[in-house]
Short mmCIF file of C-alpha atoms in Angstrom, two decimals:
data_model
loop_
_atom_site.label_atom_id
_atom_site.label_comp_id
_atom_site.label_asym_id
_atom_site.label_seq_id
_atom_site.Cartn_x
_atom_site.Cartn_y
_atom_site.Cartn_z
CA GLY P 1 105.43 103.49 106.72
CA ILE P 2 106.11 99.83 106.15
CA GLN P 3 108.03 98.81 103.02
CA VAL P 4 107.09 95.74 100.98
CA GLU P 5 109.43 94.27 98.40
CA GLN P 6 108.53 91.43 96.07
CA SER P 7 110.85 89.34 93.98
CA PRO P 8 111.32 88.50 91.22
CA PRO P 9 109.51 91.32 89.39
CA ASP P 10 108.90 89.09 86.36
CA LEU P 11 108.87 85.33 85.87
CA ILE P 12 108.37 83.23 82.76
CA LEU P 13 107.69 79.53 83.20
CA GLN P 14 106.90 76.53 81.08
CA GLU P 15 103.64 74.81 81.97
CA GLY P 16 104.27 72.21 84.66
CA ALA P 17 107.18 74.02 86.30
CA ASN P 18 107.34 75.04 89.95
CA SER P 19 108.10 78.51 91.26
CA THR P 20 108.68 80.46 94.47
CA LEU P 21 107.71 84.10 94.91
CA ARG P 22 109.11 86.11 97.79
CA CYS P 23 107.79 89.02 99.83
CA ASN P 24 110.01 90.93 102.27
CA PHE P 25 108.59 93.51 104.66
CA SER P 26 110.30 96.05 106.85
CA ASP P 27 108.31 95.92 110.12
CA SER P 28 106.12 93.65 112.21
CA VAL P 29 102.74 92.85 110.70
CA ASN P 30 99.34 91.70 111.90
CA ASN P 31 98.06 90.90 108.43
CA LEU P 32 99.61 89.41 105.32
CA GLN P 33 97.66 88.43 102.24
CA TRP P 34 98.64 87.04 98.85
CA PHE P 35 96.52 87.98 95.85
CA HIS P 36 96.41 86.96 92.21
CA GLN P 37 95.35 89.66 89.78
CA ASN P 38 94.05 88.00 86.64
CA PRO P 39 94.24 89.52 83.15
CA TRP P 40 90.77 91.02 83.65
CA GLY P 41 92.03 92.99 86.64
CA GLN P 42 90.23 91.07 89.35
CA LEU P 43 92.09 90.66 92.66
CA ILE P 44 91.62 87.14 93.96
CA ASN P 45 92.43 86.22 97.54
CA LEU P 46 94.90 83.38 97.75
CA PHE P 47 95.94 83.32 101.39
CA TYR P 48 95.55 85.21 104.62
CA ILE P 49 98.81 84.25 106.32
CA PRO P 50 100.35 86.61 108.90
CA SER P 51 102.35 83.64 110.18
CA GLY P 52 102.76 79.92 109.58
CA THR P 53 102.10 77.74 106.56
CA LYS P 54 98.98 77.09 104.53
CA GLN P 55 98.21 75.02 101.46
CA ASN P 56 95.43 75.19 98.92
CA GLY P 57 95.75 72.74 96.06
CA ARG P 58 98.83 73.53 94.00
CA LEU P 59 99.51 76.68 95.98
CA SER P 60 101.08 77.01 99.37
CA ALA P 61 102.44 79.89 101.42
CA THR P 62 104.75 80.32 104.36
CA THR P 63 105.27 83.43 106.46
CA VAL P 64 108.17 83.74 108.88
CA ALA P 65 107.08 86.83 110.77
CA THR P 66 110.18 87.00 112.96
CA GLU P 67 112.38 87.22 109.85
CA ARG P 68 109.90 89.44 107.98
CA TYR P 69 109.31 87.47 104.84
CA SER P 70 106.70 85.36 103.15
CA LEU P 71 106.95 82.86 100.31
CA LEU P 72 104.32 81.75 97.82
CA TYR P 73 104.90 78.39 96.14
CA ILE P 74 103.20 77.46 92.89
CA SER P 75 103.61 73.86 91.82
CA SER P 76 102.83 72.27 88.44
CA SER P 77 102.00 75.68 87.00
CA GLN P 78 99.21 76.09 84.46
CA THR P 79 98.57 78.82 81.88
CA THR P 80 95.67 80.03 84.02
CA ASP P 81 98.20 80.89 86.75
CA SER P 82 99.43 83.78 84.59
CA GLY P 83 98.89 87.24 85.99
CA VAL P 84 100.32 89.42 88.72
CA TYR P 85 100.84 88.15 92.25
CA PHE P 86 100.68 90.72 95.02
CA CYS P 87 101.76 90.50 98.59
CA ALA P 88 100.00 92.96 100.91
CA VAL P 89 100.78 93.53 104.57
CA GLY P 90 99.01 95.19 107.46
CA GLU P 91 101.32 96.94 109.86
CA SER P 92 100.78 96.09 113.54
CA GLY P 93 98.34 98.56 115.04
CA TYR P 94 96.87 99.50 111.67
CA SER P 95 93.99 98.09 109.70
CA THR P 96 94.96 98.86 106.14
CA LEU P 97 97.05 96.96 103.59
CA THR P 98 100.26 98.11 101.97
CA PHE P 99 100.89 96.37 98.67
CA GLY P 100 104.13 95.36 97.05
CA LYS P 101 104.72 96.06 93.37
CA GLY P 102 103.88 92.51 92.43
CA THR P 103 105.44 89.65 90.50
CA MET P 104 104.24 89.29 86.93
CA LEU P 105 104.03 85.60 86.03
CA LEU P 106 103.65 84.26 82.52
CA VAL P 107 103.12 80.53 82.09
CA SER P 108 103.52 79.34 78.54
CA PRO P 109 102.06 76.10 77.16
CA ASP G 1 83.17 85.71 93.40
CA SER G 2 84.27 87.52 96.57
CA GLY G 3 80.75 88.68 97.50
CA VAL G 4 81.77 92.34 97.23
CA THR G 5 79.96 94.21 94.46
CA GLN G 6 80.99 97.43 92.77
CA THR G 7 79.19 99.59 90.26
CA PRO G 8 79.72 100.71 87.63
CA LYS G 9 82.35 98.41 86.09
CA HIS G 10 83.55 101.06 83.69
CA LEU G 11 83.23 104.83 83.73
CA ILE G 12 84.41 107.28 81.10
CA THR G 13 84.16 110.96 81.85
CA ALA G 14 85.81 114.30 81.14
CA THR G 15 88.21 116.43 83.12
CA GLY G 16 86.52 118.63 85.68
CA GLN G 17 83.57 116.29 86.15
CA ARG G 18 82.37 114.52 89.29
CA VAL G 19 81.60 110.80 89.61
CA THR G 20 80.36 108.45 92.32
CA LEU G 21 81.53 104.87 92.70
CA ARG G 22 79.42 102.45 94.71
CA CYS G 23 80.36 99.42 96.78
CA SER G 24 78.32 96.81 98.62
CA PRO G 25 80.34 94.74 101.10
CA ARG G 26 79.99 91.03 101.76
CA SER G 27 77.05 90.12 103.93
CA GLY G 28 78.07 90.54 107.57
CA ASP G 29 81.15 92.65 106.87
CA LEU G 30 81.23 95.95 108.74
CA SER G 31 84.47 97.37 107.37
CA VAL G 32 84.86 98.86 103.89
CA TYR G 33 88.12 99.96 102.30
CA TRP G 34 88.83 101.87 99.10
CA TYR G 35 92.02 101.36 97.10
CA GLN G 36 93.32 102.92 93.89
CA GLN G 37 95.46 101.08 91.35
CA SER G 38 97.32 103.17 88.79
CA LEU G 39 100.30 102.40 86.59
CA ASP G 40 102.60 104.87 88.30
CA GLN G 41 101.48 104.51 91.95
CA GLY G 42 100.57 100.84 92.06
CA LEU G 43 97.89 99.74 94.54
CA GLN G 44 97.42 102.19 97.35
CA PHE G 45 94.97 102.57 100.20
CA LEU G 46 92.62 105.54 100.15
CA ILE G 47 90.19 105.34 103.06
CA GLN G 48 88.46 102.92 105.46
CA TYR G 49 85.05 102.98 107.11
CA TYR G 50 83.87 100.74 109.90
CA ASN G 51 80.18 100.52 110.76
CA GLY G 52 79.50 103.97 109.33
CA GLU G 53 82.48 105.80 110.79
CA GLU G 54 85.76 106.77 109.16
CA ARG G 55 88.48 104.56 110.64
CA ALA G 56 91.63 105.25 108.63
CA LYS G 57 92.79 107.60 105.91
CA GLY G 58 95.56 107.02 103.40
CA ASN G 59 96.71 108.87 100.33
CA ILE G 60 93.31 110.29 99.49
CA LEU G 61 93.15 113.61 97.70
CA GLU G 62 91.02 116.45 99.08
CA ARG G 63 88.97 116.26 95.86
CA PHE G 64 87.92 112.75 96.88
CA SER G 65 85.49 111.87 99.64
CA ALA G 66 83.68 108.78 100.83
CA GLN G 67 80.96 107.69 103.17
CA GLN G 68 79.39 104.50 104.50
CA PHE G 69 75.64 104.38 104.84
CA PRO G 70 73.49 102.67 107.53
CA ASP G 71 72.97 99.66 105.24
CA LEU G 72 76.81 99.46 105.13
CA HIS G 73 77.21 100.17 101.44
CA SER G 74 79.80 102.80 100.63
CA GLU G 75 80.28 105.46 98.00
CA LEU G 76 83.48 107.11 96.82
CA ASN G 77 83.01 110.55 95.31
CA LEU G 78 85.65 111.93 92.98
CA SER G 79 85.35 115.57 91.92
CA SER G 80 87.20 118.03 89.68
CA LEU G 81 88.59 115.04 87.87
CA GLU G 82 92.02 115.18 86.27
CA LEU G 83 93.65 112.94 83.68
CA GLY G 84 95.81 111.46 86.42
CA ASP G 85 92.76 110.17 88.28
CA SER G 86 92.30 107.51 85.61
CA ALA G 87 92.75 104.25 87.48
CA LEU G 88 91.14 101.07 88.72
CA TYR G 89 89.30 101.70 91.99
CA PHE G 90 88.77 98.75 94.28
CA CYS G 91 86.51 98.34 97.25
CA ALA G 92 87.28 95.69 99.85
CA SER G 93 85.44 94.54 102.93
CA SER G 94 86.17 92.62 106.11
CA VAL G 95 84.32 91.61 109.23
CA ARG G 96 86.56 93.35 111.74
CA SER G 97 88.25 96.72 111.59
CA THR G 98 91.77 95.36 112.04
CA ALA G 99 93.92 92.34 111.19
CA ASP G 100 91.32 90.55 109.13
CA THR G 101 91.07 89.07 105.66
CA GLN G 102 90.05 91.73 103.16
CA TYR G 103 87.94 90.59 100.22
CA PHE G 104 88.14 92.71 97.09
CA GLY G 105 85.42 93.61 94.65
CA PRO G 106 85.88 93.48 90.86
CA GLY G 107 86.80 97.17 90.67
CA THR G 108 85.59 100.19 88.74
CA ARG G 109 87.78 101.27 85.84
CA LEU G 110 87.70 105.06 85.58
CA THR G 111 88.92 106.79 82.45
CA VAL G 112 89.17 110.57 82.46
CA LEU G 113 89.49 112.11 78.99
#
């Protein structure tokens, strides 16, 4: 099956800093989503982005499908951004999501 | 709030027991997915239903089964529970059966003692 690798595994930031999270995948995809899992365990949809670029407030994401990677940008980070960020991909021809292991982000005040 | 509801939020039970987890998808969504999140396995797909029919199967144990009812809600049945089944179980839903945004419910945290 498809492999999903996220980097870095852990990230510690000062409030106000910017960061870039990366997701590499091993095959062509028809679905790519970024999620934020908050400390209460809830998985929150950030982006559905199988290709192209999207922005939502301080967050933006870019997927370059031909080179099999996606990037999540967090600008002016806040303590509420802490949690685990997951990239999940749907392999072409399949409906289900394969998750990476996540990036654990801690934003300190 | 994603619009996907799951009950119960927490479940504590003993080894060997059987439990049922319930999921109601977002209004208008026909596809329901079940995922399991554990410390050692991470987040992994279990099973998908679309409009009442099984559409895809992942790493679901034979002790586990699911179904989707005519009103589109779904239930995941876990039997002969083992300590290793302790995990967070998520339900997700989408409109289409493929290549569509999946919206996740809040999860059911299962603890097997």
